[in-house]
mmCIF file with all atom_site columns, C-alpha atoms and ligand atoms in Angstrom:
data_model
loop_
_atom_site.group_PDB
_atom_site.id
_atom_site.type_symbol
_atom_site.label_atom_id
_atom_site.label_alt_id
_atom_site.label_comp_id
_atom_site.label_asym_id
_atom_site.label_entity_id
_atom_site.label_seq_id
_atom_site.pdbx_PDB_ins_code
_atom_site.Cartn_x
_atom_site.Cartn_y
_atom_site.Cartn_z
_atom_site.occupancy
_atom_site.B_iso_or_equiv
_atom_site.pdbx_formal_charge
_atom_site.auth_seq_id
_atom_site.auth_comp_id
_atom_site.auth_asym_id
_atom_site.auth_atom_id
_atom_site.pdbx_PDB_model_num
ATOM   1   C  CA  . MET A 1 1   ? 166.617 49.707 8.599   1.00 0.00 ? 965  MET A CA  1
ATOM   2   C  CA  . ASP A 1 2   ? 167.379 51.217 11.909  1.00 0.00 ? 966  ASP A CA  1
ATOM   3   C  CA  . ASP A 1 3   ? 165.665 50.279 15.139  1.00 0.00 ? 967  ASP A CA  1
ATOM   4   C  CA  . LYS A 1 4   ? 163.484 53.398 15.111  1.00 0.00 ? 968  LYS A CA  1
ATOM   5   C  CA  . PHE A 1 5   ? 161.639 52.196 12.052  1.00 0.00 ? 969  PHE A CA  1
ATOM   6   C  CA  . TRP A 1 6   ? 160.795 48.846 13.586  1.00 0.00 ? 970  TRP A CA  1
ATOM   7   C  CA  . ASN A 1 7   ? 159.841 50.439 16.824  1.00 0.00 ? 971  ASN A CA  1
ATOM   8   C  CA  . TYR A 1 8   ? 157.219 52.458 15.048  1.00 0.00 ? 972  TYR A CA  1
ATOM   9   C  CA  . GLY A 1 9   ? 154.743 49.642 14.787  1.00 0.00 ? 973  GLY A CA  1
ATOM   10  C  CA  . SER A 1 10  ? 154.159 45.936 14.985  1.00 0.00 ? 974  SER A CA  1
ATOM   11  C  CA  . TRP A 1 11  ? 152.836 43.891 12.056  1.00 0.00 ? 975  TRP A CA  1
ATOM   12  C  CA  . LYS A 1 12  ? 149.347 43.989 13.676  1.00 0.00 ? 976  LYS A CA  1
ATOM   13  C  CA  . TYR A 1 13  ? 149.316 47.803 13.389  1.00 0.00 ? 977  TYR A CA  1
ATOM   14  C  CA  . TRP A 1 14  ? 150.079 47.682 9.666   1.00 0.00 ? 978  TRP A CA  1
ATOM   15  C  CA  . VAL A 1 15  ? 147.823 44.733 8.888   1.00 0.00 ? 979  VAL A CA  1
ATOM   16  C  CA  . LEU A 1 16  ? 144.864 46.583 10.575  1.00 0.00 ? 980  LEU A CA  1
ATOM   17  C  CA  . LEU A 1 17  ? 145.729 49.706 8.480   1.00 0.00 ? 981  LEU A CA  1
ATOM   18  C  CA  . MET A 1 18  ? 145.856 47.730 5.302   1.00 0.00 ? 982  MET A CA  1
ATOM   19  C  CA  . GLY A 1 19  ? 142.607 45.991 6.252   1.00 0.00 ? 983  GLY A CA  1
ATOM   20  C  CA  . LYS A 1 20  ? 140.846 49.316 6.802   1.00 0.00 ? 984  LYS A CA  1
ATOM   21  C  CA  . ILE A 1 21  ? 142.114 50.676 3.495   1.00 0.00 ? 985  ILE A CA  1
ATOM   22  C  CA  . LEU A 1 22  ? 140.965 47.567 1.650   1.00 0.00 ? 986  LEU A CA  1
ATOM   23  C  CA  . VAL A 1 23  ? 137.526 47.784 3.305   1.00 0.00 ? 987  VAL A CA  1
ATOM   24  C  CA  . VAL A 1 24  ? 137.215 51.414 2.361   1.00 0.00 ? 988  VAL A CA  1
ATOM   25  C  CA  . ALA A 1 25  ? 138.374 50.686 -1.290  1.00 0.00 ? 989  ALA A CA  1
ATOM   26  C  CA  . GLY A 1 26  ? 135.822 47.835 -1.461  1.00 0.00 ? 990  GLY A CA  1
ATOM   27  C  CA  . MET A 1 27  ? 133.062 50.036 -0.225  1.00 0.00 ? 991  MET A CA  1
ATOM   28  C  CA  . ALA A 1 28  ? 133.959 52.722 -2.753  1.00 0.00 ? 992  ALA A CA  1
ATOM   29  C  CA  . TRP A 1 29  ? 133.942 50.146 -5.538  1.00 0.00 ? 993  TRP A CA  1
ATOM   30  C  CA  . ALA A 1 30  ? 130.537 48.793 -4.333  1.00 0.00 ? 994  ALA A CA  1
ATOM   31  C  CA  . LEU A 1 31  ? 129.066 52.292 -4.151  1.00 0.00 ? 995  LEU A CA  1
ATOM   32  C  CA  . GLY A 1 32  ? 130.209 52.952 -7.702  1.00 0.00 ? 996  GLY A CA  1
ATOM   33  C  CA  . TRP A 1 33  ? 128.873 49.611 -8.912  1.00 0.00 ? 997  TRP A CA  1
ATOM   34  C  CA  . TRP A 1 34  ? 125.484 50.158 -7.260  1.00 0.00 ? 998  TRP A CA  1
ATOM   35  C  CA  . ASP A 1 35  ? 125.300 53.686 -8.731  1.00 0.00 ? 999  ASP A CA  1
ATOM   36  C  CA  . GLY A 1 36  ? 125.730 52.212 -12.141 1.00 0.00 ? 1000 GLY A CA  1
ATOM   37  C  CA  . ARG A 1 37  ? 123.085 49.619 -11.613 1.00 0.00 ? 1001 ARG A CA  1
ATOM   38  C  CA  . LEU A 1 38  ? 120.414 51.740 -9.744  1.00 0.00 ? 1002 LEU A CA  1
ATOM   39  C  CA  . MET A 1 39  ? 120.523 54.891 -11.792 1.00 0.00 ? 1003 MET A CA  1
ATOM   40  C  CA  . PRO A 1 40  ? 118.308 54.858 -14.875 1.00 0.00 ? 1004 PRO A CA  1
ATOM   41  C  CA  . ALA A 1 41  ? 120.116 54.453 -18.204 1.00 0.00 ? 1005 ALA A CA  1
ATOM   42  C  CA  . PRO A 1 42  ? 120.928 57.578 -20.146 1.00 0.00 ? 1006 PRO A CA  1
ATOM   43  C  CA  . ASN A 1 43  ? 118.925 58.434 -23.247 1.00 0.00 ? 1007 ASN A CA  1
ATOM   44  C  CA  . GLN A 1 44  ? 119.809 56.735 -26.487 1.00 0.00 ? 1008 GLN A CA  1
ATOM   45  C  CA  . LEU A 1 45  ? 121.506 59.823 -27.944 1.00 0.00 ? 1009 LEU A CA  1
ATOM   46  C  CA  . LEU A 1 46  ? 124.359 59.561 -25.481 1.00 0.00 ? 1010 LEU A CA  1
ATOM   47  C  CA  . ALA A 1 47  ? 124.415 55.777 -25.233 1.00 0.00 ? 1011 ALA A CA  1
ATOM   48  C  CA  . HIS A 1 48  ? 128.093 55.510 -26.475 1.00 0.00 ? 1012 HIS A CA  1
ATOM   49  C  CA  . TRP A 1 49  ? 129.371 58.338 -24.330 1.00 0.00 ? 1013 TRP A CA  1
ATOM   50  C  CA  . SER A 1 50  ? 130.758 57.886 -20.819 1.00 0.00 ? 1014 SER A CA  1
ATOM   51  C  CA  . ARG A 1 51  ? 128.026 58.531 -18.232 1.00 0.00 ? 1015 ARG A CA  1
ATOM   52  C  CA  . LEU A 1 52  ? 130.402 60.344 -16.036 1.00 0.00 ? 1016 LEU A CA  1
ATOM   53  C  CA  . GLY A 1 53  ? 130.046 63.989 -17.047 1.00 0.00 ? 1017 GLY A CA  1
ATOM   54  C  CA  . THR A 1 54  ? 127.207 63.554 -19.521 1.00 0.00 ? 1018 THR A CA  1
ATOM   55  C  CA  . ASP A 1 55  ? 124.523 62.123 -17.206 1.00 0.00 ? 1019 ASP A CA  1
ATOM   56  C  CA  . TRP A 1 56  ? 124.288 64.688 -14.399 1.00 0.00 ? 1020 TRP A CA  1
ATOM   57  C  CA  . PRO A 1 57  ? 122.332 62.675 -11.823 1.00 0.00 ? 1021 PRO A CA  1
ATOM   58  C  CA  . TYR A 1 58  ? 124.755 59.750 -12.323 1.00 0.00 ? 1022 TYR A CA  1
ATOM   59  C  CA  . THR A 1 59  ? 127.721 62.198 -12.026 1.00 0.00 ? 1023 THR A CA  1
ATOM   60  C  CA  . LEU A 1 60  ? 126.263 63.820 -8.912  1.00 0.00 ? 1024 LEU A CA  1
ATOM   61  C  CA  . VAL A 1 61  ? 125.736 60.412 -7.158  1.00 0.00 ? 1025 VAL A CA  1
ATOM   62  C  CA  . MET A 1 62  ? 129.241 59.329 -8.142  1.00 0.00 ? 1026 MET A CA  1
ATOM   63  C  CA  . ALA A 1 63  ? 130.659 62.551 -6.633  1.00 0.00 ? 1027 ALA A CA  1
ATOM   64  C  CA  . LEU A 1 64  ? 128.773 61.967 -3.442  1.00 0.00 ? 1028 LEU A CA  1
ATOM   65  C  CA  . CYS A 1 65  ? 130.044 58.368 -3.394  1.00 0.00 ? 1029 CYS A CA  1
ATOM   66  C  CA  . GLY A 1 66  ? 133.597 59.637 -3.904  1.00 0.00 ? 1030 GLY A CA  1
ATOM   67  C  CA  . LEU A 1 67  ? 133.189 62.155 -1.096  1.00 0.00 ? 1031 LEU A CA  1
ATOM   68  C  CA  . ALA A 1 68  ? 131.810 59.509 1.184   1.00 0.00 ? 1032 ALA A CA  1
ATOM   69  C  CA  . SER A 1 69  ? 134.660 57.204 0.378   1.00 0.00 ? 1033 SER A CA  1
ATOM   70  C  CA  . TYR A 1 70  ? 137.187 59.956 1.090   1.00 0.00 ? 1034 TYR A CA  1
ATOM   71  C  CA  . LEU A 1 71  ? 135.535 60.681 4.444   1.00 0.00 ? 1035 LEU A CA  1
ATOM   72  C  CA  . LEU A 1 72  ? 135.641 56.940 5.368   1.00 0.00 ? 1036 LEU A CA  1
ATOM   73  C  CA  . LEU A 1 73  ? 139.311 56.811 4.429   1.00 0.00 ? 1037 LEU A CA  1
ATOM   74  C  CA  . ARG A 1 74  ? 140.063 59.922 6.615   1.00 0.00 ? 1038 ARG A CA  1
ATOM   75  C  CA  . LEU A 1 75  ? 138.047 58.354 9.495   1.00 0.00 ? 1039 LEU A CA  1
ATOM   76  C  CA  . ALA A 1 76  ? 140.061 55.150 9.183   1.00 0.00 ? 1040 ALA A CA  1
ATOM   77  C  CA  . LEU A 1 77  ? 143.357 57.023 9.268   1.00 0.00 ? 1041 LEU A CA  1
ATOM   78  C  CA  . TRP A 1 78  ? 142.284 59.125 12.192  1.00 0.00 ? 1042 TRP A CA  1
ATOM   79  C  CA  . ASP A 1 79  ? 141.292 56.054 14.150  1.00 0.00 ? 1043 ASP A CA  1
ATOM   80  C  CA  . GLN A 1 80  ? 144.589 54.383 13.239  1.00 0.00 ? 1044 GLN A CA  1
ATOM   81  C  CA  . LYS A 1 81  ? 146.528 57.368 14.591  1.00 0.00 ? 1045 LYS A CA  1
ATOM   82  C  CA  . PHE A 1 82  ? 145.148 56.819 18.070  1.00 0.00 ? 1046 PHE A CA  1
ATOM   83  C  CA  . ARG A 1 83  ? 145.875 53.180 18.310  1.00 0.00 ? 1047 ARG A CA  1
ATOM   84  C  CA  . CYS A 1 84  ? 148.746 51.478 20.157  1.00 0.00 ? 1048 CYS A CA  1
ATOM   85  C  CA  . ARG A 1 85  ? 151.610 50.566 17.778  1.00 0.00 ? 1049 ARG A CA  1
ATOM   86  C  CA  . VAL A 1 86  ? 152.117 47.244 19.564  1.00 0.00 ? 1050 VAL A CA  1
ATOM   87  C  CA  . CYS A 1 87  ? 148.802 45.786 20.602  1.00 0.00 ? 1051 CYS A CA  1
ATOM   88  C  CA  . VAL A 1 88  ? 146.557 47.917 18.289  1.00 0.00 ? 1052 VAL A CA  1
ATOM   89  C  CA  . ARG A 1 89  ? 144.119 48.776 21.073  1.00 0.00 ? 1053 ARG A CA  1
ATOM   90  C  CA  . ARG A 1 90  ? 142.738 52.310 21.356  1.00 0.00 ? 1054 ARG A CA  1
ATOM   91  C  CA  . LEU A 1 91  ? 144.965 54.687 23.242  1.00 0.00 ? 1055 LEU A CA  1
ATOM   92  C  CA  . ARG A 1 92  ? 143.380 55.976 26.422  1.00 0.00 ? 1056 ARG A CA  1
ATOM   93  C  CA  . LEU A 1 93  ? 143.851 58.437 29.284  1.00 0.00 ? 1057 LEU A CA  1
ATOM   94  C  CA  . PRO A 1 94  ? 144.522 61.713 27.413  1.00 0.00 ? 1058 PRO A CA  1
ATOM   95  C  CA  . GLN A 1 95  ? 146.636 64.041 29.507  1.00 0.00 ? 1059 GLN A CA  1
ATOM   96  C  CA  . ALA A 1 96  ? 146.747 67.642 28.330  1.00 0.00 ? 1060 ALA A CA  1
ATOM   97  C  CA  . GLU A 1 97  ? 149.748 69.753 29.269  1.00 0.00 ? 1061 GLU A CA  1
ATOM   98  C  CA  . GLY A 1 98  ? 150.628 73.391 28.640  1.00 0.00 ? 1062 GLY A CA  1
ATOM   99  C  CA  . ILE A 1 99  ? 148.563 76.540 28.404  1.00 0.00 ? 1063 ILE A CA  1
ATOM   100 C  CA  . TYR A 1 100 ? 147.832 78.507 25.351  1.00 0.00 ? 1064 TYR A CA  1
ATOM   101 C  CA  . SER A 1 101 ? 148.273 81.794 27.156  1.00 0.00 ? 1065 SER A CA  1
ATOM   102 C  CA  . SER A 1 102 ? 151.736 81.032 28.344  1.00 0.00 ? 1066 SER A CA  1
ATOM   103 C  CA  . VAL A 1 103 ? 153.438 79.223 25.432  1.00 0.00 ? 1067 VAL A CA  1
ATOM   104 C  CA  . LEU A 1 104 ? 156.726 81.030 26.044  1.00 0.00 ? 1068 LEU A CA  1
ATOM   105 C  CA  . LEU A 1 105 ? 156.822 80.010 29.710  1.00 0.00 ? 1069 LEU A CA  1
ATOM   106 C  CA  . GLY A 1 106 ? 155.402 76.547 29.736  1.00 0.00 ? 1070 GLY A CA  1
ATOM   107 C  CA  . GLY A 1 107 ? 156.104 75.327 26.208  1.00 0.00 ? 1071 GLY A CA  1
ATOM   108 C  CA  . THR A 1 108 ? 153.551 74.432 23.565  1.00 0.00 ? 1072 THR A CA  1
ATOM   109 C  CA  . PRO A 1 109 ? 150.391 72.773 24.695  1.00 0.00 ? 1073 PRO A CA  1
ATOM   110 C  CA  . TYR A 1 110 ? 150.225 69.051 23.965  1.00 0.00 ? 1074 TYR A CA  1
ATOM   111 C  CA  . CYS A 1 111 ? 148.342 66.025 24.761  1.00 0.00 ? 1075 CYS A CA  1
ATOM   112 C  CA  . GLU A 1 112 ? 149.580 62.555 25.632  1.00 0.00 ? 1076 GLU A CA  1
ATOM   113 C  CA  . TYR A 1 113 ? 147.714 59.256 25.240  1.00 0.00 ? 1077 TYR A CA  1
ATOM   114 C  CA  . VAL A 1 114 ? 148.910 56.050 26.702  1.00 0.00 ? 1078 VAL A CA  1
ATOM   115 C  CA  . CYS A 1 115 ? 148.352 52.417 26.052  1.00 0.00 ? 1079 CYS A CA  1
ATOM   116 C  CA  . THR A 1 116 ? 146.686 50.945 29.128  1.00 0.00 ? 1080 THR A CA  1
ATOM   117 C  CA  . TRP A 1 117 ? 148.782 47.808 28.584  1.00 0.00 ? 1081 TRP A CA  1
ATOM   118 C  CA  . GLY A 1 118 ? 152.006 49.833 29.019  1.00 0.00 ? 1082 GLY A CA  1
ATOM   119 C  CA  . HIS A 1 119 ? 153.380 49.554 25.538  1.00 0.00 ? 1083 HIS A CA  1
ATOM   120 C  CA  . GLY A 1 120 ? 153.949 53.252 25.020  1.00 0.00 ? 1084 GLY A CA  1
ATOM   121 C  CA  . LYS A 1 121 ? 152.583 56.698 24.666  1.00 0.00 ? 1085 LYS A CA  1
ATOM   122 C  CA  . LEU A 1 122 ? 151.568 59.037 21.846  1.00 0.00 ? 1086 LEU A CA  1
ATOM   123 C  CA  . PHE A 1 123 ? 152.628 62.761 21.972  1.00 0.00 ? 1087 PHE A CA  1
ATOM   124 C  CA  . VAL A 1 124 ? 150.247 64.956 20.036  1.00 0.00 ? 1088 VAL A CA  1
ATOM   125 C  CA  . PRO A 1 125 ? 150.995 68.638 19.869  1.00 0.00 ? 1089 PRO A CA  1
ATOM   126 C  CA  . GLU A 1 126 ? 147.884 70.845 20.214  1.00 0.00 ? 1090 GLU A CA  1
ATOM   127 C  CA  . LEU A 1 127 ? 149.435 73.805 18.292  1.00 0.00 ? 1091 LEU A CA  1
ATOM   128 C  CA  . HIS A 1 128 ? 149.523 73.135 14.645  1.00 0.00 ? 1092 HIS A CA  1
ATOM   129 C  CA  . LEU A 1 129 ? 152.499 75.387 13.549  1.00 0.00 ? 1093 LEU A CA  1
ATOM   130 C  CA  . ALA A 1 130 ? 155.323 74.520 11.340  1.00 0.00 ? 1094 ALA A CA  1
ATOM   131 C  CA  . SER A 1 131 ? 157.677 74.228 14.316  1.00 0.00 ? 1095 SER A CA  1
ATOM   132 C  CA  . SER A 1 132 ? 155.345 72.379 16.727  1.00 0.00 ? 1096 SER A CA  1
ATOM   133 C  CA  . GLY A 1 133 ? 156.201 68.913 15.464  1.00 0.00 ? 1097 GLY A CA  1
ATOM   134 C  CA  . LYS A 1 134 ? 154.278 65.866 14.488  1.00 0.00 ? 1098 LYS A CA  1
ATOM   135 C  CA  . PRO A 1 135 ? 152.542 63.262 16.593  1.00 0.00 ? 1099 PRO A CA  1
ATOM   136 C  CA  . MET A 1 136 ? 155.322 61.043 18.104  1.00 0.00 ? 1100 MET A CA  1
ATOM   137 C  CA  . TRP A 1 137 ? 155.050 57.538 19.393  1.00 0.00 ? 1101 TRP A CA  1
ATOM   138 C  CA  . THR A 1 138 ? 157.356 56.529 22.274  1.00 0.00 ? 1102 THR A CA  1
ATOM   139 C  CA  . GLY A 1 139 ? 157.479 52.814 22.913  1.00 0.00 ? 1103 GLY A CA  1
ATOM   140 C  CA  . TYR A 1 140 ? 158.165 51.528 26.435  1.00 0.00 ? 1104 TYR A CA  1
ATOM   141 C  CA  . GLU A 1 141 ? 160.406 48.532 26.907  1.00 0.00 ? 1105 GLU A CA  1
ATOM   142 C  CA  . SER A 1 142 ? 159.128 45.568 28.734  1.00 0.00 ? 1106 SER A CA  1
ATOM   143 C  CA  . LEU A 1 143 ? 159.361 45.526 32.517  1.00 0.00 ? 1107 LEU A CA  1
ATOM   144 C  CA  . TRP A 1 144 ? 161.334 42.252 32.360  1.00 0.00 ? 1108 TRP A CA  1
ATOM   145 C  CA  . ASP A 1 145 ? 163.903 43.817 30.025  1.00 0.00 ? 1109 ASP A CA  1
ATOM   146 C  CA  . ASN A 1 146 ? 164.333 46.684 32.446  1.00 0.00 ? 1110 ASN A CA  1
ATOM   147 C  CA  . LEU A 1 147 ? 164.746 44.244 35.397  1.00 0.00 ? 1111 LEU A CA  1
ATOM   148 C  CA  . LEU A 1 148 ? 167.204 42.050 33.536  1.00 0.00 ? 1112 LEU A CA  1
ATOM   149 C  CA  . ARG A 1 149 ? 169.223 45.083 32.490  1.00 0.00 ? 1113 ARG A CA  1
ATOM   150 C  CA  . ALA A 1 150 ? 169.245 46.366 36.085  1.00 0.00 ? 1114 ALA A CA  1
ATOM   151 C  CA  . GLU A 1 151 ? 170.414 42.983 37.327  1.00 0.00 ? 1115 GLU A CA  1
ATOM   152 C  CA  . GLU A 1 152 ? 173.225 42.873 34.781  1.00 0.00 ? 1116 GLU A CA  1
ATOM   153 C  CA  . ALA A 1 153 ? 174.330 46.358 35.736  1.00 0.00 ? 1117 ALA A CA  1
ATOM   154 C  CA  . ALA A 1 154 ? 174.261 45.345 39.480  1.00 0.00 ? 1118 ALA A CA  1
ATOM   155 C  CA  . VAL A 1 155 ? 176.351 42.175 38.803  1.00 0.00 ? 1119 VAL A CA  1
ATOM   156 C  CA  . GLU A 1 156 ? 178.956 44.123 36.784  1.00 0.00 ? 1120 GLU A CA  1
ATOM   157 C  CA  . LYS A 1 157 ? 179.574 46.502 39.778  1.00 0.00 ? 1121 LYS A CA  1
HETATM 158 ZN ZN1 . LIG B 2 .   ? 149.373 48.501 23.655  1.00 0.00 ? 30   LIG B ZN1 1
#
């Protein structure tokens, strides 16, 4: 693996994402389980058939539970996108740049979010075109690393 992969996120970032996915999967399973317990049993004629597709109230509630689970998963992924890749805190201080009316002169509009603890920034393009790019995380190095590197460069001269 190259350094770029490891710079993308710390283990905390991925553990939080896996935790959110597990919670959403557990909630989806619980909703399905409750749906099976709370809905009245189908009539005896269809007792050996699967309830999904033959019992329309059960099928409707299961579809709504599936939709709610999908929306919860999307919410979890959206929230994860705006978290610091190092300390997993919410990114703050959105800074919008660029103007829609002068894309050719000033470049495409974008927004940058920063970690208030100085771990990095997230570049989010505002134009959603094929050429506008994806959100990109830029990690900052530690202040001490920069000072040590500057001291080594000064000693070498
Ligand atoms: Zn941070």
